[in-house]
Amino acid sequence: DADVTQTPRNRITKTGKRIMLECSQTKGHDRMYWYRQDPGLGLRLIYYSFDVKDINKGEISDGYSVSRQAQAKFSLSLESAIPNQTALYFCATSDRQILYFGPGTRLTVT
Amino acid sequence: AQTVTQSQPEMSVQEAETVTLSCTYDTSESDYYLFWYKQPPSRQMILVIRQEAYKQQNATENRFSVNFQKAAKSFSLKISDSQLGDAAMYFCAYSWYGGATNKLIFGTGTLLAVQP
């Protein structure tokens, strides 16, 4: 079984809809991250969390919110989706400077 | 601010040949980590190789090796004996050793094609 899982793997939604992307990990790491990947821009950090009570904004947090429900679960929400949030979203955990990524969620906002 | 630059959006190599992917970075820190991640068409992000800045010896993992030039802030990836399975997007990334977050800063990627 994968150590970092994401659901859904693919999602198409309409402008203005609320959507939640979920991430679970079995690696036992305290630190979790949400990144967004866009062609030509690489991966950019949306939010990160040191533990259940510690959540921090990344470089592109506007339009997103997160929830750390447990050490193993970190969810990303788009309160009102817009087309420029169409992207590939990655959840990751880290240990000693190495990031371990989930399989990604392809989100399309029409 | 720390930045990572990959100036080669696309590269191509013949199977069994050697290719080098370039990466430069900018930082005022002295202790940091550098990484190469591979993203095949499956889109999974896979760690290829890691280099600690305090180590002078270049990291090597099987057919993958790096040329780390700290003074020049350069971190290139060499792939020897290229295989069809090496075709992927490759991302260079930086992490500050003293940073509390383990955040990685990524370059924009190099798409590597392997020709049979």
Short mmCIF file of N, CA and C in Angstrom, two decimals, chain A residues 9-10 31 33 35 37 40-43 45 48 50 88 90 94-106, chain B residues 33 35 37 39 42-47 50 89 91 95-109:
data_model
loop_
_atom_site.label_atom_id
_atom_site.label_comp_id
_atom_site.label_asym_id
_atom_site.label_seq_id
_atom_site.Cartn_x
_atom_site.Cartn_y
_atom_site.Cartn_z
N ARG A 9 -8.34 11.13 -7.33
CA ARG A 9 -7.17 11.22 -8.20
C ARG A 9 -7.42 12.21 -9.34
N ASN A 10 -8.65 12.30 -9.73
CA ASN A 10 -9.05 13.24 -10.77
C ASN A 10 -10.41 13.82 -10.40
N ARG A 31 5.12 16.33 9.69
CA ARG A 31 5.04 17.46 8.75
C ARG A 31 4.36 17.05 7.45
N TYR A 33 2.36 18.72 3.72
CA TYR A 33 2.40 19.86 2.81
C TYR A 33 1.37 19.68 1.70
N TYR A 35 1.19 21.08 -2.26
CA TYR A 35 1.83 21.79 -3.36
C TYR A 35 0.90 21.80 -4.56
N GLN A 37 1.11 22.12 -8.86
CA GLN A 37 1.99 22.07 -10.01
C GLN A 37 1.27 22.62 -11.23
N GLY A 40 5.32 24.80 -16.59
CA GLY A 40 6.24 25.93 -16.69
C GLY A 40 6.51 26.66 -15.39
N LEU A 41 5.82 26.26 -14.31
CA LEU A 41 6.01 26.95 -13.02
C LEU A 41 6.56 26.03 -11.94
N GLY A 42 6.71 24.78 -12.21
CA GLY A 42 7.19 23.86 -11.19
C GLY A 42 6.14 23.63 -10.11
N LEU A 43 6.59 23.33 -8.91
CA LEU A 43 5.70 23.10 -7.78
C LEU A 43 5.78 24.27 -6.82
N LEU A 45 4.27 25.95 -3.07
CA LEU A 45 3.73 25.55 -1.78
C LEU A 45 2.47 26.34 -1.44
N TYR A 48 1.40 24.34 4.73
CA TYR A 48 2.15 23.27 5.38
C TYR A 48 1.80 23.23 6.86
N PHE A 50 3.11 21.54 10.72
CA PHE A 50 4.11 20.83 11.52
C PHE A 50 3.46 19.72 12.36
N LEU A 88 -2.44 20.41 -11.03
CA LEU A 88 -2.15 19.13 -10.38
C LEU A 88 -1.75 19.43 -8.94
N PHE A 90 -0.43 18.18 -5.19
CA PHE A 90 0.30 17.13 -4.48
C PHE A 90 0.27 17.36 -2.98
N SER A 94 7.21 14.90 5.18
CA SER A 94 8.66 15.03 5.17
C SER A 94 9.30 14.45 6.42
N ASP A 95 10.52 14.01 6.21
CA ASP A 95 11.35 13.51 7.29
C ASP A 95 12.80 13.81 6.92
N ARG A 96 13.49 14.53 7.78
CA ARG A 96 14.90 14.85 7.55
C ARG A 96 15.14 15.43 6.14
N GLN A 97 14.40 16.44 5.84
CA GLN A 97 14.57 17.22 4.61
C GLN A 97 14.08 16.52 3.35
N ILE A 98 13.67 15.28 3.40
CA ILE A 98 13.20 14.60 2.20
C ILE A 98 11.68 14.63 2.17
N LEU A 99 11.14 15.04 1.03
CA LEU A 99 9.68 15.02 0.85
C LEU A 99 9.25 13.72 0.19
N TYR A 100 8.14 13.18 0.68
CA TYR A 100 7.53 11.99 0.12
C TYR A 100 6.15 12.40 -0.39
N PHE A 101 5.97 12.22 -1.68
CA PHE A 101 4.76 12.75 -2.32
C PHE A 101 3.68 11.69 -2.49
N GLY A 102 2.44 12.16 -2.46
CA GLY A 102 1.31 11.35 -2.87
C GLY A 102 1.25 11.30 -4.38
N PRO A 103 0.28 10.60 -4.94
CA PRO A 103 0.19 10.40 -6.39
C PRO A 103 -0.37 11.60 -7.14
N GLY A 104 -0.87 12.59 -6.42
CA GLY A 104 -1.40 13.78 -7.08
C GLY A 104 -2.88 13.69 -7.38
N THR A 105 -3.52 14.87 -7.39
CA THR A 105 -4.92 15.00 -7.79
C THR A 105 -4.99 15.99 -8.94
N ARG A 106 -5.52 15.52 -10.06
CA ARG A 106 -5.70 16.41 -11.21
C ARG A 106 -7.06 17.09 -11.07
N TYR B 33 20.26 21.66 1.50
CA TYR B 33 20.16 20.42 0.75
C TYR B 33 19.72 20.72 -0.67
N PHE B 35 18.20 18.61 -4.24
CA PHE B 35 17.56 17.38 -4.66
C PHE B 35 17.28 17.40 -6.16
N TYR B 37 14.27 15.48 -8.34
CA TYR B 37 13.10 14.63 -8.35
C TYR B 37 12.73 14.33 -9.80
N GLN B 39 9.64 13.02 -12.40
CA GLN B 39 8.20 12.85 -12.54
C GLN B 39 7.90 12.19 -13.88
N SER B 42 3.38 8.88 -15.21
CA SER B 42 2.44 8.49 -14.14
C SER B 42 2.17 9.63 -13.18
N ARG B 43 2.98 10.70 -13.27
CA ARG B 43 2.94 11.94 -12.48
C ARG B 43 3.40 11.80 -11.04
N GLN B 44 3.78 10.61 -10.62
CA GLN B 44 4.33 10.42 -9.29
C GLN B 44 5.67 11.14 -9.17
N MET B 45 5.91 11.83 -8.08
CA MET B 45 7.19 12.50 -7.83
C MET B 45 8.11 11.53 -7.10
N ILE B 46 9.27 11.27 -7.70
CA ILE B 46 10.19 10.27 -7.18
C ILE B 46 11.54 10.92 -6.90
N LEU B 47 12.06 10.74 -5.70
CA LEU B 47 13.37 11.29 -5.37
C LEU B 47 14.45 10.50 -6.11
N ARG B 50 20.09 13.14 -3.68
CA ARG B 50 20.11 14.21 -2.68
C ARG B 50 21.56 14.56 -2.38
N MET B 89 9.88 14.26 -16.54
CA MET B 89 10.20 15.62 -16.15
C MET B 89 11.10 15.53 -14.92
N PHE B 91 12.91 17.67 -11.83
CA PHE B 91 12.88 18.91 -11.06
C PHE B 91 14.07 18.98 -10.11
N SER B 95 16.42 22.99 -0.28
CA SER B 95 15.84 23.10 1.05
C SER B 95 16.90 23.64 1.98
N TRP B 96 16.53 24.59 2.80
CA TRP B 96 17.46 25.24 3.71
C TRP B 96 17.62 24.39 4.97
N TYR B 97 18.84 24.01 5.29
CA TYR B 97 19.11 23.14 6.43
C TYR B 97 18.60 23.74 7.73
N GLY B 98 18.76 25.04 7.88
CA GLY B 98 18.35 25.67 9.14
C GLY B 98 16.89 26.01 9.19
N GLY B 99 16.19 25.82 8.09
CA GLY B 99 14.78 26.15 8.08
C GLY B 99 13.97 25.16 8.87
N ALA B 100 12.95 25.65 9.54
CA ALA B 100 12.17 24.78 10.41
C ALA B 100 11.13 23.98 9.67
N THR B 101 10.93 24.29 8.43
CA THR B 101 9.76 23.75 7.76
C THR B 101 10.03 22.58 6.81
N ASN B 102 11.27 22.36 6.45
CA ASN B 102 11.58 21.39 5.39
C ASN B 102 10.92 21.74 4.07
N LYS B 103 10.57 23.02 3.87
CA LYS B 103 9.97 23.39 2.60
C LYS B 103 10.99 23.22 1.49
N LEU B 104 10.52 22.70 0.37
CA LEU B 104 11.36 22.61 -0.80
C LEU B 104 10.96 23.70 -1.78
N ILE B 105 11.97 24.34 -2.37
CA ILE B 105 11.75 25.28 -3.45
C ILE B 105 12.17 24.60 -4.74
N PHE B 106 11.25 24.58 -5.71
CA PHE B 106 11.48 23.82 -6.92
C PHE B 106 11.82 24.72 -8.10
N GLY B 107 12.61 24.17 -9.03
CA GLY B 107 12.78 24.78 -10.33
C GLY B 107 11.58 24.46 -11.20
N THR B 108 11.60 24.98 -12.42
CA THR B 108 10.46 24.82 -13.31
C THR B 108 10.48 23.51 -14.09
N GLY B 109 11.56 22.75 -13.99
CA GLY B 109 11.59 21.43 -14.59
C GLY B 109 12.26 21.37 -15.94
#
